[in-house]
Amino acid sequence: MKKNYMELSRYINSYFPDTVGKVSGSVDRPPEMWIIISQVTSLLQICGMAFIVFGDSLLETFGLNPANTPKWLNSAKENKMGVFFALFFLNNYANSHLATGAFEVVYNGRTVFSKLEMGRMPNVDEVLKGMEAVRREYAQAQATVNVAA
């Protein structure tokens, strides 16, 4: 996305020289809930991998008797590959919600293009035409204010 932003920024600056240094972009932060879920699933995946690799010796390290483990833990020991894939896909699912897919172009407070609304990336002509329309509206509003004054 950063490459797309940089390329679009260059086009905007070349087409509208007065915007040089005024074009900026930022990352659209995902919802806090998904950030936390992603961190928890990452931790579960790491712990699960350690359990798969070290098994009973890991339990003994923490002072637990492998013969006294809960039923669900014994099931996990018997199905290590199932646990591995479940944790892997769970973590991937959580991480997929961290990418918002946003690529919003805003000029003078007005949205020129929204990838979230359109479902696709903009082409340069769309953005430049949208900016021209906003610039015209702004110029007309300024002219109206000057006439009224």
mmCIF file of the C-alpha atoms, coordinates in Angstrom:
data_MODEL
# 
_entry.id   MODEL 
# 
loop_
_atom_site.group_PDB 
_atom_site.id 
_atom_site.type_symbol 
_atom_site.label_atom_id 
_atom_site.label_alt_id 
_atom_site.label_comp_id 
_atom_site.label_asym_id 
_atom_site.label_entity_id 
_atom_site.label_seq_id 
_atom_site.pdbx_PDB_ins_code 
_atom_site.Cartn_x 
_atom_site.Cartn_y 
_atom_site.Cartn_z 
_atom_site.occupancy 
_atom_site.B_iso_or_equiv 
_atom_site.pdbx_formal_charge 
_atom_site.auth_seq_id 
_atom_site.auth_comp_id 
_atom_site.auth_asym_id 
_atom_site.auth_atom_id 
_atom_site.pdbx_PDB_model_num 
ATOM 1   C CA . MET A 1 1   ? 0.000   0.000   0.000   1.00 0.00 ? 1   MET A CA 1 
ATOM 2   C CA . LYS A 1 2   ? 2.855   2.392   0.777   1.00 0.00 ? 2   LYS A CA 1 
ATOM 3   C CA . LYS A 1 3   ? 4.126   2.004   -2.794  1.00 0.00 ? 3   LYS A CA 1 
ATOM 4   C CA . ASN A 1 4   ? 0.656   2.872   -4.142  1.00 0.00 ? 4   ASN A CA 1 
ATOM 5   C CA . TYR A 1 5   ? 0.485   5.894   -1.858  1.00 0.00 ? 5   TYR A CA 1 
ATOM 6   C CA . MET A 1 6   ? 3.942   7.138   -2.884  1.00 0.00 ? 6   MET A CA 1 
ATOM 7   C CA . GLU A 1 7   ? 3.131   6.746   -6.581  1.00 0.00 ? 7   GLU A CA 1 
ATOM 8   C CA . LEU A 1 8   ? -0.202  8.547   -6.238  1.00 0.00 ? 8   LEU A CA 1 
ATOM 9   C CA . SER A 1 9   ? 1.439   11.294  -4.187  1.00 0.00 ? 9   SER A CA 1 
ATOM 10  C CA . ARG A 1 10  ? 3.993   11.880  -6.981  1.00 0.00 ? 10  ARG A CA 1 
ATOM 11  C CA . TYR A 1 11  ? 1.210   12.165  -9.564  1.00 0.00 ? 11  TYR A CA 1 
ATOM 12  C CA . ILE A 1 12  ? -0.776  14.583  -7.411  1.00 0.00 ? 12  ILE A CA 1 
ATOM 13  C CA . ASN A 1 13  ? 2.278   16.752  -6.762  1.00 0.00 ? 13  ASN A CA 1 
ATOM 14  C CA . SER A 1 14  ? 3.177   16.858  -10.465 1.00 0.00 ? 14  SER A CA 1 
ATOM 15  C CA . TYR A 1 15  ? -0.407  17.713  -11.491 1.00 0.00 ? 15  TYR A CA 1 
ATOM 16  C CA . PHE A 1 16  ? -1.027  20.177  -8.648  1.00 0.00 ? 16  PHE A CA 1 
ATOM 17  C CA . PRO A 1 17  ? 2.351   21.792  -7.825  1.00 0.00 ? 17  PRO A CA 1 
ATOM 18  C CA . ASP A 1 18  ? 0.836   23.794  -4.944  1.00 0.00 ? 18  ASP A CA 1 
ATOM 19  C CA . THR A 1 19  ? 0.252   20.512  -3.055  1.00 0.00 ? 19  THR A CA 1 
ATOM 20  C CA . VAL A 1 20  ? 3.966   19.649  -2.806  1.00 0.00 ? 20  VAL A CA 1 
ATOM 21  C CA . GLY A 1 21  ? 4.718   18.926  0.839   1.00 0.00 ? 21  GLY A CA 1 
ATOM 22  C CA . LYS A 1 22  ? 1.005   18.987  1.714   1.00 0.00 ? 22  LYS A CA 1 
ATOM 23  C CA . VAL A 1 23  ? 0.097   15.449  0.639   1.00 0.00 ? 23  VAL A CA 1 
ATOM 24  C CA . SER A 1 24  ? 0.235   12.964  3.490   1.00 0.00 ? 24  SER A CA 1 
ATOM 25  C CA . GLY A 1 25  ? -0.921  9.471   4.269   1.00 0.00 ? 25  GLY A CA 1 
ATOM 26  C CA . SER A 1 26  ? -1.399  7.323   7.327   1.00 0.00 ? 26  SER A CA 1 
ATOM 27  C CA . VAL A 1 27  ? -2.189  3.772   8.311   1.00 0.00 ? 27  VAL A CA 1 
ATOM 28  C CA . ASP A 1 28  ? -5.804  3.018   9.116   1.00 0.00 ? 28  ASP A CA 1 
ATOM 29  C CA . ARG A 1 29  ? -5.605  1.323   12.518  1.00 0.00 ? 29  ARG A CA 1 
ATOM 30  C CA . PRO A 1 30  ? -7.679  -1.860  12.832  1.00 0.00 ? 30  PRO A CA 1 
ATOM 31  C CA . PRO A 1 31  ? -10.181 -2.246  15.682  1.00 0.00 ? 31  PRO A CA 1 
ATOM 32  C CA . GLU A 1 32  ? -8.508  -2.705  19.071  1.00 0.00 ? 32  GLU A CA 1 
ATOM 33  C CA . MET A 1 33  ? -10.392 -5.973  19.643  1.00 0.00 ? 33  MET A CA 1 
ATOM 34  C CA . TRP A 1 34  ? -8.714  -7.608  16.623  1.00 0.00 ? 34  TRP A CA 1 
ATOM 35  C CA . ILE A 1 35  ? -5.288  -6.388  17.708  1.00 0.00 ? 35  ILE A CA 1 
ATOM 36  C CA . ILE A 1 36  ? -5.763  -8.085  21.095  1.00 0.00 ? 36  ILE A CA 1 
ATOM 37  C CA . ILE A 1 37  ? -7.192  -11.264 19.537  1.00 0.00 ? 37  ILE A CA 1 
ATOM 38  C CA . SER A 1 38  ? -4.234  -11.417 17.161  1.00 0.00 ? 38  SER A CA 1 
ATOM 39  C CA . GLN A 1 39  ? -1.754  -11.063 20.025  1.00 0.00 ? 39  GLN A CA 1 
ATOM 40  C CA . VAL A 1 40  ? -3.507  -13.786 22.049  1.00 0.00 ? 40  VAL A CA 1 
ATOM 41  C CA . THR A 1 41  ? -3.628  -16.214 19.101  1.00 0.00 ? 41  THR A CA 1 
ATOM 42  C CA . SER A 1 42  ? 0.063   -15.546 18.386  1.00 0.00 ? 42  SER A CA 1 
ATOM 43  C CA . LEU A 1 43  ? 0.884   -16.419 21.992  1.00 0.00 ? 43  LEU A CA 1 
ATOM 44  C CA . LEU A 1 44  ? -1.293  -19.559 21.803  1.00 0.00 ? 44  LEU A CA 1 
ATOM 45  C CA . GLN A 1 45  ? 0.482   -20.583 18.621  1.00 0.00 ? 45  GLN A CA 1 
ATOM 46  C CA . ILE A 1 46  ? 3.917   -20.190 20.212  1.00 0.00 ? 46  ILE A CA 1 
ATOM 47  C CA . CYS A 1 47  ? 2.854   -22.122 23.323  1.00 0.00 ? 47  CYS A CA 1 
ATOM 48  C CA . GLY A 1 48  ? 1.250   -24.803 21.160  1.00 0.00 ? 48  GLY A CA 1 
ATOM 49  C CA . MET A 1 49  ? 4.406   -25.198 19.085  1.00 0.00 ? 49  MET A CA 1 
ATOM 50  C CA . ALA A 1 50  ? 6.497   -25.521 22.256  1.00 0.00 ? 50  ALA A CA 1 
ATOM 51  C CA . PHE A 1 51  ? 4.077   -28.143 23.545  1.00 0.00 ? 51  PHE A CA 1 
ATOM 52  C CA . ILE A 1 52  ? 4.242   -30.080 20.271  1.00 0.00 ? 52  ILE A CA 1 
ATOM 53  C CA . VAL A 1 53  ? 8.040   -30.036 20.226  1.00 0.00 ? 53  VAL A CA 1 
ATOM 54  C CA . PHE A 1 54  ? 8.776   -30.620 23.919  1.00 0.00 ? 54  PHE A CA 1 
ATOM 55  C CA . GLY A 1 55  ? 5.643   -32.493 25.054  1.00 0.00 ? 55  GLY A CA 1 
ATOM 56  C CA . ASP A 1 56  ? 5.766   -34.004 28.540  1.00 0.00 ? 56  ASP A CA 1 
ATOM 57  C CA . SER A 1 57  ? 9.198   -32.554 29.326  1.00 0.00 ? 57  SER A CA 1 
ATOM 58  C CA . LEU A 1 58  ? 7.641   -29.081 29.096  1.00 0.00 ? 58  LEU A CA 1 
ATOM 59  C CA . LEU A 1 59  ? 4.998   -30.081 31.638  1.00 0.00 ? 59  LEU A CA 1 
ATOM 60  C CA . GLU A 1 60  ? 7.671   -31.446 33.964  1.00 0.00 ? 60  GLU A CA 1 
ATOM 61  C CA . THR A 1 61  ? 9.625   -28.192 33.657  1.00 0.00 ? 61  THR A CA 1 
ATOM 62  C CA . PHE A 1 62  ? 6.625   -26.365 35.114  1.00 0.00 ? 62  PHE A CA 1 
ATOM 63  C CA . GLY A 1 63  ? 6.253   -28.921 37.896  1.00 0.00 ? 63  GLY A CA 1 
ATOM 64  C CA . LEU A 1 64  ? 3.231   -30.700 36.426  1.00 0.00 ? 64  LEU A CA 1 
ATOM 65  C CA . ASN A 1 65  ? 2.902   -34.462 36.451  1.00 0.00 ? 65  ASN A CA 1 
ATOM 66  C CA . PRO A 1 66  ? 2.316   -35.687 32.854  1.00 0.00 ? 66  PRO A CA 1 
ATOM 67  C CA . ALA A 1 67  ? 0.271   -38.590 34.206  1.00 0.00 ? 67  ALA A CA 1 
ATOM 68  C CA . ASN A 1 68  ? -2.098  -36.140 35.946  1.00 0.00 ? 68  ASN A CA 1 
ATOM 69  C CA . THR A 1 69  ? -2.943  -33.950 32.932  1.00 0.00 ? 69  THR A CA 1 
ATOM 70  C CA . PRO A 1 70  ? -6.517  -33.060 31.996  1.00 0.00 ? 70  PRO A CA 1 
ATOM 71  C CA . LYS A 1 71  ? -8.326  -35.074 29.332  1.00 0.00 ? 71  LYS A CA 1 
ATOM 72  C CA . TRP A 1 72  ? -8.239  -32.220 26.772  1.00 0.00 ? 72  TRP A CA 1 
ATOM 73  C CA . LEU A 1 73  ? -4.447  -32.025 27.130  1.00 0.00 ? 73  LEU A CA 1 
ATOM 74  C CA . ASN A 1 74  ? -4.094  -35.767 26.545  1.00 0.00 ? 74  ASN A CA 1 
ATOM 75  C CA . SER A 1 75  ? -6.254  -35.407 23.423  1.00 0.00 ? 75  SER A CA 1 
ATOM 76  C CA . ALA A 1 76  ? -3.991  -32.584 22.235  1.00 0.00 ? 76  ALA A CA 1 
ATOM 77  C CA . LYS A 1 77  ? -0.897  -34.758 22.841  1.00 0.00 ? 77  LYS A CA 1 
ATOM 78  C CA . GLU A 1 78  ? -2.418  -37.542 20.755  1.00 0.00 ? 78  GLU A CA 1 
ATOM 79  C CA . ASN A 1 79  ? -3.330  -35.191 17.898  1.00 0.00 ? 79  ASN A CA 1 
ATOM 80  C CA . LYS A 1 80  ? -0.305  -32.890 17.596  1.00 0.00 ? 80  LYS A CA 1 
ATOM 81  C CA . MET A 1 81  ? -0.775  -32.167 13.896  1.00 0.00 ? 81  MET A CA 1 
ATOM 82  C CA . GLY A 1 82  ? -4.429  -31.251 14.424  1.00 0.00 ? 82  GLY A CA 1 
ATOM 83  C CA . VAL A 1 83  ? -3.413  -28.859 17.200  1.00 0.00 ? 83  VAL A CA 1 
ATOM 84  C CA . PHE A 1 84  ? -0.669  -27.411 14.999  1.00 0.00 ? 84  PHE A CA 1 
ATOM 85  C CA . PHE A 1 85  ? -3.035  -26.720 12.081  1.00 0.00 ? 85  PHE A CA 1 
ATOM 86  C CA . ALA A 1 86  ? -5.842  -25.430 14.306  1.00 0.00 ? 86  ALA A CA 1 
ATOM 87  C CA . LEU A 1 87  ? -3.512  -22.923 15.972  1.00 0.00 ? 87  LEU A CA 1 
ATOM 88  C CA . PHE A 1 88  ? -1.956  -21.961 12.651  1.00 0.00 ? 88  PHE A CA 1 
ATOM 89  C CA . PHE A 1 89  ? -5.305  -21.238 10.980  1.00 0.00 ? 89  PHE A CA 1 
ATOM 90  C CA . LEU A 1 90  ? -6.715  -19.525 14.064  1.00 0.00 ? 90  LEU A CA 1 
ATOM 91  C CA . ASN A 1 91  ? -3.730  -17.176 14.136  1.00 0.00 ? 91  ASN A CA 1 
ATOM 92  C CA . ASN A 1 92  ? -3.966  -16.515 10.386  1.00 0.00 ? 92  ASN A CA 1 
ATOM 93  C CA . TYR A 1 93  ? -7.680  -15.761 10.708  1.00 0.00 ? 93  TYR A CA 1 
ATOM 94  C CA . ALA A 1 94  ? -7.054  -13.266 13.512  1.00 0.00 ? 94  ALA A CA 1 
ATOM 95  C CA . ASN A 1 95  ? -4.193  -11.611 11.605  1.00 0.00 ? 95  ASN A CA 1 
ATOM 96  C CA . SER A 1 96  ? -6.317  -11.282 8.466   1.00 0.00 ? 96  SER A CA 1 
ATOM 97  C CA . HIS A 1 97  ? -8.549  -8.859  10.394  1.00 0.00 ? 97  HIS A CA 1 
ATOM 98  C CA . LEU A 1 98  ? -5.612  -6.529  11.016  1.00 0.00 ? 98  LEU A CA 1 
ATOM 99  C CA . ALA A 1 99  ? -5.549  -5.412  7.390   1.00 0.00 ? 99  ALA A CA 1 
ATOM 100 C CA . THR A 1 100 ? -8.350  -2.892  6.956   1.00 0.00 ? 100 THR A CA 1 
ATOM 101 C CA . GLY A 1 101 ? -7.877  -2.558  3.215   1.00 0.00 ? 101 GLY A CA 1 
ATOM 102 C CA . ALA A 1 102 ? -8.430  1.180   3.476   1.00 0.00 ? 102 ALA A CA 1 
ATOM 103 C CA . PHE A 1 103 ? -7.000  3.488   0.825   1.00 0.00 ? 103 PHE A CA 1 
ATOM 104 C CA . GLU A 1 104 ? -8.862  6.732   1.283   1.00 0.00 ? 104 GLU A CA 1 
ATOM 105 C CA . VAL A 1 105 ? -7.985  9.913   -0.594  1.00 0.00 ? 105 VAL A CA 1 
ATOM 106 C CA . VAL A 1 106 ? -9.139  13.037  1.234   1.00 0.00 ? 106 VAL A CA 1 
ATOM 107 C CA . TYR A 1 107 ? -8.531  16.574  0.000   1.00 0.00 ? 107 TYR A CA 1 
ATOM 108 C CA . ASN A 1 108 ? -9.523  19.694  1.959   1.00 0.00 ? 108 ASN A CA 1 
ATOM 109 C CA . GLY A 1 109 ? -11.610 17.517  4.251   1.00 0.00 ? 109 GLY A CA 1 
ATOM 110 C CA . ARG A 1 110 ? -13.583 15.964  1.380   1.00 0.00 ? 110 ARG A CA 1 
ATOM 111 C CA . THR A 1 111 ? -13.292 12.322  0.376   1.00 0.00 ? 111 THR A CA 1 
ATOM 112 C CA . VAL A 1 112 ? -12.064 12.153  -3.202  1.00 0.00 ? 112 VAL A CA 1 
ATOM 113 C CA . PHE A 1 113 ? -11.876 8.349   -3.358  1.00 0.00 ? 113 PHE A CA 1 
ATOM 114 C CA . SER A 1 114 ? -12.651 5.551   -0.900  1.00 0.00 ? 114 SER A CA 1 
ATOM 115 C CA . LYS A 1 115 ? -11.435 2.008   -1.509  1.00 0.00 ? 115 LYS A CA 1 
ATOM 116 C CA . LEU A 1 116 ? -13.678 0.853   1.331   1.00 0.00 ? 116 LEU A CA 1 
ATOM 117 C CA . GLU A 1 117 ? -16.743 2.190   -0.521  1.00 0.00 ? 117 GLU A CA 1 
ATOM 118 C CA . MET A 1 118 ? -15.686 1.280   -4.066  1.00 0.00 ? 118 MET A CA 1 
ATOM 119 C CA . GLY A 1 119 ? -14.040 -2.060  -3.262  1.00 0.00 ? 119 GLY A CA 1 
ATOM 120 C CA . ARG A 1 120 ? -11.045 -1.349  -5.495  1.00 0.00 ? 120 ARG A CA 1 
ATOM 121 C CA . MET A 1 121 ? -7.963  0.821   -5.784  1.00 0.00 ? 121 MET A CA 1 
ATOM 122 C CA . PRO A 1 122 ? -8.357  4.176   -7.541  1.00 0.00 ? 122 PRO A CA 1 
ATOM 123 C CA . ASN A 1 123 ? -6.770  5.035   -10.829 1.00 0.00 ? 123 ASN A CA 1 
ATOM 124 C CA . VAL A 1 124 ? -4.859  8.281   -11.067 1.00 0.00 ? 124 VAL A CA 1 
ATOM 125 C CA . ASP A 1 125 ? -7.410  9.989   -13.331 1.00 0.00 ? 125 ASP A CA 1 
ATOM 126 C CA . GLU A 1 126 ? -10.224 9.388   -10.813 1.00 0.00 ? 126 GLU A CA 1 
ATOM 127 C CA . VAL A 1 127 ? -8.221  10.971  -8.018  1.00 0.00 ? 127 VAL A CA 1 
ATOM 128 C CA . LEU A 1 128 ? -7.076  13.943  -10.102 1.00 0.00 ? 128 LEU A CA 1 
ATOM 129 C CA . LYS A 1 129 ? -10.626 14.623  -11.365 1.00 0.00 ? 129 LYS A CA 1 
ATOM 130 C CA . GLY A 1 130 ? -11.986 14.337  -7.826  1.00 0.00 ? 130 GLY A CA 1 
ATOM 131 C CA . MET A 1 131 ? -9.370  16.778  -6.582  1.00 0.00 ? 131 MET A CA 1 
ATOM 132 C CA . GLU A 1 132 ? -10.141 19.183  -9.426  1.00 0.00 ? 132 GLU A CA 1 
ATOM 133 C CA . ALA A 1 133 ? -13.832 19.101  -8.470  1.00 0.00 ? 133 ALA A CA 1 
ATOM 134 C CA . VAL A 1 134 ? -13.024 19.822  -4.815  1.00 0.00 ? 134 VAL A CA 1 
ATOM 135 C CA . ARG A 1 135 ? -10.662 22.631  -5.849  1.00 0.00 ? 135 ARG A CA 1 
ATOM 136 C CA . ARG A 1 136 ? -13.382 24.174  -8.064  1.00 0.00 ? 136 ARG A CA 1 
ATOM 137 C CA . GLU A 1 137 ? -15.936 23.994  -5.241  1.00 0.00 ? 137 GLU A CA 1 
ATOM 138 C CA . TYR A 1 138 ? -13.426 25.554  -2.847  1.00 0.00 ? 138 TYR A CA 1 
ATOM 139 C CA . ALA A 1 139 ? -12.620 28.350  -5.317  1.00 0.00 ? 139 ALA A CA 1 
ATOM 140 C CA . GLN A 1 140 ? -16.338 29.054  -5.859  1.00 0.00 ? 140 GLN A CA 1 
ATOM 141 C CA . ALA A 1 141 ? -16.946 29.143  -2.106  1.00 0.00 ? 141 ALA A CA 1 
ATOM 142 C CA . GLN A 1 142 ? -14.026 31.553  -1.666  1.00 0.00 ? 142 GLN A CA 1 
ATOM 143 C CA . ALA A 1 143 ? -15.357 33.762  -4.465  1.00 0.00 ? 143 ALA A CA 1 
ATOM 144 C CA . THR A 1 144 ? -18.797 33.833  -2.822  1.00 0.00 ? 144 THR A CA 1 
ATOM 145 C CA . VAL A 1 145 ? -17.246 34.796  0.524   1.00 0.00 ? 145 VAL A CA 1 
ATOM 146 C CA . ASN A 1 146 ? -15.211 37.569  -1.108  1.00 0.00 ? 146 ASN A CA 1 
ATOM 147 C CA . VAL A 1 147 ? -18.274 38.945  -2.946  1.00 0.00 ? 147 VAL A CA 1 
ATOM 148 C CA . ALA A 1 148 ? -20.328 38.918  0.268   1.00 0.00 ? 148 ALA A CA 1 
ATOM 149 C CA . ALA A 1 149 ? -17.591 40.768  2.138   1.00 0.00 ? 149 ALA A CA 1 
# 
